[in-house]
């Protein structure tokens, strides 16, 4: 199959998922064409079945806002025609679904049919998409897609609540390459981070408001009173400065490191003991699943799709948004009880296997086949 994948190329979950999907499809022999404004961060090494097409938006003095969507639709048309693309799979509705609709309509005038599959990832519906600046276009272009998928039951439900969706939404959960994340820890690396064998707590996100990273700092401040530990913040974003300033105010900077955006996240997860995700909403929580694949129990909020992956009292614990005390006491319950921790680690790995790449990617292939 020749598949066009349109996504954000950045560290965000939707771009990561789309890139990992493209790589997995290419490994299975499909020809995958990524169409985006920058090489996706997780694309990595050369693969003969993967092609990357950059969308360029020419500058012009009139353009206060460079028309990316128009450039994207035009690039889609060009790539589809010149590479005999069978199907277009767009990730994150804005503006990918509406650009795909435009490309589809242009191609119809050339007697060429291109099925469009739109995968909804979360904030494209629940936060940005529902804003009235975008809502009519988002609803229309989703409905015009030949198939719609959502990354969790929760997101499917939310989409149907927010918009009048005329088609079934296929739930295809996010996935993880369990083999990649089941890495042995590098002892020397662990010693650098935790020289006195402290526990290592992790958080990974894009540091947007919705992630409530200050809650992670507050929880950690309580954890370190009950268990010697270090906190690693992975990623970067608008709330990082605020979190750093809170570490300073609480005088706990020596135990916290901000390691920034990381390509080889599996190396860091390999040395982790506990993962904390304090989000106000999370359609799925791919970072939590990746942590679980590395055998790390998860302390998370109980919102969105998180209860679909993190099982209360088995793979971790779930608390109400903002309930710092509850999250800290659950964290300490694990960090101070090695036997319990070992059981939770095993459970987390086993649970992650249910979302292994080899189980989920065939679901996308089956969907594609319906349109070919
Ligand atoms: O918020 C993020 O982490 C980025 C965002 C994105 O679209 O890149 O993530 C969304 O999609 C991920 C992949 O499907 C999901 O795992 C995240 O839960 C979702 N984020 C939110 O719903 C806030």
Coordinates of C-alpha atoms and ligand atoms in Angstrom, one line a residue:
X1 CA 0.0 0.0 0.0
X2 CA 1.2 3.6 -0.6
X3 CA 0.2 5.6 2.4
X4 CA 0.4 9.4 2.9
X5 CA 0.8 10.4 6.5
X6 CA 0.2 14.0 7.6
X7 CA 1.1 15.0 11.2
X8 CA 2.9 17.5 13.4
X9 CA 6.6 16.7 13.3
X10 CA 7.3 17.7 16.9
X11 CA 7.6 15.9 20.2
X12 CA 3.9 16.0 20.9
X13 CA 2.0 12.7 21.3
X14 CA 0.1 12.9 18.0
X15 CA 3.3 13.4 16.0
X16 CA 5.1 10.6 17.9
X17 CA 2.3 8.2 17.3
X18 CA 1.9 9.1 13.6
X19 CA 5.7 8.7 13.1
X20 CA 5.8 5.4 14.9
X21 CA 2.8 4.2 12.9
X22 CA 4.5 5.2 9.6
X23 CA 7.7 3.4 10.6
X24 CA 5.8 0.2 11.6
X25 CA 3.9 0.2 8.3
X26 CA 7.1 0.7 6.4
X27 CA 8.7 -2.3 8.2
X28 CA 5.7 -4.3 7.0
X29 CA 6.5 -3.4 3.4
X30 CA 4.1 -0.5 2.8
X31 CA 5.5 2.7 1.2
X32 CA 5.0 5.6 3.6
X33 CA 5.1 9.2 2.6
X34 CA 5.3 11.7 5.4
X35 CA 4.0 15.1 4.5
X36 CA 4.8 17.8 7.0
X37 CA 6.7 21.1 7.5
X38 CA 9.7 19.5 9.2
X39 CA 11.2 16.1 9.5
X40 CA 9.4 14.3 12.3
X41 CA 11.6 14.0 15.4
X42 CA 11.0 10.3 15.8
X43 CA 11.7 9.4 12.2
X44 CA 15.3 8.4 12.9
X45 CA 17.4 6.2 10.6
X46 CA 17.0 5.6 6.9
X47 CA 14.3 3.2 5.8
X48 CA 14.0 2.5 2.0
X49 CA 10.2 2.4 2.4
X50 CA 9.9 5.9 4.0
X51 CA 9.7 9.1 2.1
X52 CA 9.6 12.6 3.6
X53 CA 8.1 15.6 1.8
X54 CA 8.5 19.0 3.3
X55 CA 5.7 21.5 3.0
X56 CA 7.1 24.9 2.2
X57 CA 5.1 28.1 2.7
X58 CA 6.4 30.9 0.6
X59 CA 6.7 34.2 2.3
X60 CA 5.1 37.3 0.8
X61 CA 4.8 40.8 2.4
X62 CA 1.0 40.5 2.3
X63 CA 1.0 37.4 4.4
X64 CA 0.9 38.3 8.1
X65 CA -0.2 34.7 8.6
X66 CA 1.6 32.4 6.1
X67 CA -1.2 30.1 4.6
X68 CA 0.1 26.8 5.7
X69 CA -3.2 25.0 5.1
X70 CA -3.2 26.0 1.5
X71 CA 0.4 25.0 1.0
X72 CA -0.3 21.7 2.7
X73 CA -3.3 20.9 0.5
X74 CA -1.4 21.7 -2.6
X75 CA 1.6 19.6 -1.5
X76 CA -0.8 16.7 -0.7
X77 CA -2.2 16.9 -4.2
X78 CA 1.3 16.9 -5.7
X79 CA 2.5 14.0 -3.6
X80 CA -0.6 11.9 -4.2
X81 CA -0.5 12.3 -7.9
X82 CA 3.2 11.8 -8.4
X83 CA 3.6 8.9 -6.0
X84 CA 0.3 7.1 -6.7
X85 CA -0.7 7.3 -3.1
X86 CA -3.6 5.0 -2.2
X87 CA -4.7 6.6 1.0
X88 CA -4.2 9.6 3.1
X89 CA -4.0 9.3 6.9
X90 CA -4.1 12.6 8.7
X91 CA -3.3 12.9 12.4
X92 CA -4.7 15.8 14.5
X93 CA -7.8 17.4 12.9
X94 CA -6.5 21.0 12.8
X95 CA -5.6 21.9 10.0
X96 CA -4.9 18.5 8.6
X97 CA -8.4 17.2 8.1
X98 CA -9.6 20.3 6.3
X99 CA -6.5 20.4 4.1
X100 CA -7.1 16.8 3.3
X101 CA -10.7 17.6 2.3
X102 CA -9.5 20.3 0.0
X103 CA -6.9 18.0 -1.6
X104 CA -9.6 15.3 -2.0
X105 CA -11.9 17.7 -3.8
X106 CA -9.2 18.9 -6.1
X107 CA -8.3 15.3 -7.0
X108 CA -12.0 14.6 -7.7
X109 CA -11.8 17.1 -10.5
X110 CA -9.0 15.0 -11.9
X111 CA -11.1 11.8 -11.6
X112 CA -8.9 10.5 -8.8
X113 CA -10.3 9.2 -5.6
X114 CA -8.3 9.4 -2.4
X115 CA -9.7 8.0 0.8
X116 CA -9.0 10.1 3.8
X117 CA -8.7 8.8 7.4
X118 CA -8.6 11.3 10.2
X119 CA -7.2 10.3 13.6
X120 CA -8.3 12.5 16.5
X121 CA -5.7 12.8 19.2
X122 CA -7.3 15.0 21.9
X123 CA -6.8 18.7 22.1
X124 CA -7.8 18.9 18.4
X125 CA -11.3 18.2 19.8
X126 CA -11.4 18.9 23.5
X127 CA -9.4 22.2 23.7
X128 CA -8.6 23.9 20.4
X129 CA -11.2 22.2 18.1
X130 CA -14.2 23.1 20.2
X131 CA -13.2 26.8 20.2
X132 CA -15.7 28.6 18.0
X133 CA -12.9 30.0 15.9
X134 CA -12.3 26.5 14.6
X135 CA -15.4 24.4 15.4
X136 CA -17.4 24.6 12.2
X137 CA -14.4 23.7 10.0
X138 CA -13.3 20.9 12.4
X139 CA -16.8 19.3 12.5
X140 CA -17.2 19.6 8.8
X141 CA -13.9 18.2 7.8
X142 CA -14.1 15.3 10.3
X143 CA -17.5 14.4 8.9
X144 CA -16.1 14.5 5.3
X145 CA -13.3 12.0 6.2
X146 CA -13.9 8.5 4.9
X147 CA -13.1 7.1 8.3
X148 CA -12.5 8.7 11.7
X149 CA -10.5 7.1 14.5
X150 CA -10.0 8.2 18.1
X151 CA -7.2 7.2 20.4
X152 CA -9.4 6.2 23.3
X153 CA -13.1 5.4 24.1
X154 CA -13.1 8.6 26.1
X155 CA -12.0 10.8 23.2
X156 CA -14.6 9.1 20.9
X157 CA -17.3 9.9 23.5
X158 CA -16.1 13.5 23.9
X159 CA -16.1 14.0 20.2
X160 CA -19.6 12.9 19.9
X161 CA -20.6 15.2 22.8
X162 CA -18.9 18.2 21.4
X163 CA -19.8 17.8 17.7
X164 CA -22.6 16.2 15.6
X165 CA -20.5 13.4 14.1
X166 CA -22.4 11.5 11.3
X167 CA -20.1 8.5 11.2
X168 CA -18.9 5.8 13.6
X169 CA -15.7 6.7 15.3
X170 CA -13.3 3.7 15.3
X171 CA -11.4 3.5 18.6
X172 CA -7.9 2.5 17.9
X173 CA -5.8 2.9 21.0
X174 CA -2.4 4.4 21.0
X175 CA 0.4 1.8 21.0
X176 CA 4.0 1.3 22.2
X177 CA 6.9 -0.7 20.9
X178 CA 7.3 -2.8 24.0
X179 CA 10.6 -4.3 22.8
X180 CA 12.1 -0.9 22.5
X181 CA 11.1 0.2 25.9
X182 CA 12.0 -3.0 27.8
X183 CA 15.6 -1.8 28.1
X184 CA 18.1 -2.8 30.8
X185 CA 19.1 0.3 32.8
X186 CA 22.6 1.7 32.2
X187 CA 24.1 1.5 35.7
X188 CA 26.5 4.4 35.2
X189 CA 23.7 6.6 34.1
X190 CA 21.6 5.7 37.1
X191 CA 24.6 6.5 39.4
X192 CA 25.0 9.9 37.8
X193 CA 21.4 10.8 38.5
X194 CA 21.0 9.0 41.8
X195 CA 24.4 8.7 43.4
X196 CA 23.1 7.5 46.7
X197 CA 20.6 5.0 45.1
X198 CA 17.7 7.4 45.5
X199 CA 14.5 6.5 43.7
X200 CA 14.0 8.1 40.3
X201 CA 10.7 9.8 39.6
X202 CA 9.9 10.8 36.0
X203 CA 7.6 13.2 34.3
X204 CA 7.5 13.7 30.5
X205 CA 5.3 16.2 28.6
X206 CA 5.2 19.3 26.5
X207 CA 4.8 21.5 29.7
X208 CA 1.6 23.0 28.6
X209 CA -0.9 24.4 31.2
X210 CA -3.1 21.3 30.7
X211 CA -0.3 19.1 32.2
X212 CA -0.2 21.0 35.5
X213 CA 3.5 20.5 35.9
X214 CA 3.6 22.5 39.2
X215 CA 1.6 19.7 40.7
X216 CA 4.4 17.4 39.8
X217 CA 6.8 19.6 41.7
X218 CA 4.5 19.8 44.7
X219 CA 4.0 16.0 44.8
X220 CA 7.7 15.5 44.6
X221 CA 8.3 17.9 47.5
X222 CA 6.2 15.6 49.6
X223 CA 7.7 12.4 48.2
X224 CA 11.2 13.3 49.1
X225 CA 10.2 13.9 52.7
X226 CA 9.3 10.2 52.9
X227 CA 11.7 8.6 50.4
X228 CA 15.1 9.8 49.2
X229 CA 14.5 10.5 45.5
X230 CA 15.3 12.5 42.4
X231 CA 12.9 13.9 39.9
X232 CA 13.6 14.1 36.2
X233 CA 11.5 16.4 34.0
X234 CA 11.7 15.3 30.3
X235 CA 10.5 17.7 27.6
X236 CA 10.0 21.4 27.4
X237 CA 7.3 24.0 27.0
X238 CA 5.6 27.1 28.2
X239 CA 5.2 26.1 31.9
X240 CA 8.8 25.0 32.4
X241 CA 10.0 28.4 33.8
X242 CA 7.2 28.4 36.3
X243 CA 8.1 24.9 37.5
X244 CA 11.7 25.8 37.8
X245 CA 10.9 28.8 39.8
X246 CA 8.7 26.7 42.2
X247 CA 11.7 24.3 42.6
X248 CA 13.7 27.3 43.7
X249 CA 11.0 28.6 46.1
X250 CA 10.8 25.1 47.7
X251 CA 14.6 24.8 47.9
X252 CA 14.5 21.4 46.2
X253 CA 16.4 22.2 43.0
X254 CA 19.3 19.9 43.9
X255 CA 17.0 16.9 43.6
X256 CA 15.4 18.0 40.3
X257 CA 16.8 18.0 36.8
X258 CA 15.2 19.3 33.7
X259 CA 16.7 17.2 30.9
X260 CA 14.7 18.9 28.0
X261 CA 13.5 17.2 24.8
X262 CA 15.0 13.8 24.4
X263 CA 15.2 11.5 21.4
X264 CA 16.2 8.4 23.2
X265 CA 13.6 8.6 25.9
X266 CA 13.8 4.8 26.4
X267 CA 17.3 5.2 27.9
X268 CA 15.8 7.5 30.6
X269 CA 12.7 5.4 31.2
X270 CA 15.0 2.4 31.8
X271 CA 16.4 4.0 35.0
X272 CA 13.0 5.3 36.3
X273 CA 11.0 4.0 39.3
X274 CA 7.8 5.9 39.1
X275 CA 6.1 8.1 36.5
X276 CA 3.8 11.0 37.4
X277 CA 1.2 12.5 35.1
X278 CA -0.9 15.3 36.7
X279 CA -2.9 16.4 33.6
X280 CA -6.2 18.2 33.7
X281 CA -7.2 16.1 30.6
X282 CA -5.4 13.4 28.6
X283 CA -7.2 11.7 25.8
X284 CA -4.9 8.8 26.2
X285 CA -1.5 9.6 27.8
X286 CA 1.1 8.1 25.5
X287 CA 4.0 9.0 27.7
X288 CA 2.4 7.1 30.6
X289 CA 2.0 4.0 28.3
X290 CA 5.7 4.3 27.3
X291 CA 6.7 4.5 30.9
X292 CA 4.6 1.4 31.7
X293 CA 6.3 -0.5 28.8
X294 CA 9.6 0.3 30.6
X295 CA 8.1 -1.4 33.7
X296 CA 7.3 1.9 35.6
X297 CA 4.1 2.2 37.6
X298 CA 2.1 5.4 37.0
X299 CA 0.7 7.9 39.4
X300 CA -1.8 9.8 37.3
X301 CA -5.0 11.8 37.4
X302 CA -8.2 9.9 36.6
X303 CA -9.3 12.0 33.6
X304 CA -10.0 11.3 29.9
X305 CA -8.5 8.1 28.6
X306 CA -6.0 7.5 31.5
X307 CA -8.3 4.9 33.2
X308 CA -8.3 3.0 30.0
X309 CA -4.5 2.3 30.4
X310 CA -3.6 2.8 34.1
X311 CA -5.4 0.4 36.3
X312 CA -6.1 1.6 39.8
X313 CA -4.2 -0.4 42.4
X314 CA -2.5 -2.6 39.8
X315 CA -0.4 -0.7 37.4
X316 CA -0.4 2.5 39.5
X317 CA -2.9 4.8 41.1
X318 CA -5.4 7.4 39.8
X319 CA -6.5 10.5 41.7
X320 CA -8.7 13.5 41.2
X321 CA -7.1 16.5 39.3
X322 CA -5.1 18.6 41.8
X323 CA -5.2 16.1 44.6
X324 CA -1.6 16.4 45.5
X325 CA -1.8 14.7 48.9
X326 CA -3.5 11.6 47.4
X327 CA -0.9 11.3 44.6
X328 CA 2.0 11.8 47.0
X329 CA 0.7 9.2 49.4
X330 CA 0.2 6.7 46.7
X331 CA 3.6 7.4 45.4
X332 CA 5.1 6.8 48.8
X333 CA 3.1 3.6 49.2
X334 CA 5.1 2.2 46.3
X335 CA 8.4 3.8 46.9
X336 CA 8.7 2.5 50.4
X337 CA 7.5 -1.0 49.8
X338 CA 9.8 -3.0 47.5
X339 CA 7.6 -6.0 47.3
X340 CA 4.6 -4.0 46.3
X341 CA 6.7 -2.0 43.8
X342 CA 7.9 -5.2 42.1
X343 CA 4.3 -6.4 41.7
X344 CA 3.2 -3.0 40.2
X345 CA 6.2 -2.9 37.9
X346 CA 5.3 -6.4 36.5
X347 CA 1.7 -5.4 36.2
X348 CA 2.7 -2.2 34.3
X349 CA 4.8 -4.1 31.8
X350 CA 2.0 -6.7 31.3
X351 CA -0.6 -4.0 30.8
X352 CA 1.6 -2.2 28.3
X353 CA 1.9 -5.4 26.3
X354 CA -1.8 -5.2 25.6
X355 CA -1.0 -2.0 23.6
X356 CA 2.0 -3.4 21.8
X357 CA 2.7 -2.1 18.4
X358 CA 2.2 -5.5 16.9
X359 CA -1.4 -5.7 18.2
X360 CA -2.5 -2.2 17.3
X361 CA -0.9 -1.5 13.9
X362 CA -2.9 -4.3 12.2
X363 CA -6.1 -2.5 13.3
X364 CA -5.1 0.5 11.2
X365 CA -4.2 -1.8 8.3
X366 CA -7.6 -3.5 8.5
X367 CA -9.3 -0.1 8.4
X368 CA -7.2 1.0 5.4
X369 CA -8.2 -2.2 3.6
X370 CA -11.8 -1.3 3.8
X371 CA -11.2 1.7 1.5
X372 CA -9.0 0.1 -1.1
Ligands
LIG1 O1 -0.8 17.0 24.9 C1 0.1 16.4 24.4 O2 0.8 15.6 25.0 C2 0.3 16.6 22.9 C3 -0.9 16.0 22.2 C4 -0.7 16.0 20.7 O3 -1.7 16.0 20.0 O4 0.4 15.9 20.2 O5 -1.2 14.8 22.8 C5 -2.5 14.2 22.5 O6 -2.3 13.1 21.7 C6 -1.6 12.0 22.3 C7 -1.4 10.9 21.2 O7 -2.6 10.4 20.8 C8 -2.3 11.5 23.5 O8 -1.5 10.5 24.1 C9 -2.4 12.7 24.5 O9 -3.1 12.2 25.6 C10 -3.1 13.8 23.9 N1 -3.1 15.0 24.8 C11 -4.2 15.5 25.4 O10 -5.3 15.0 25.2 C12 -4.0 16.6 26.3

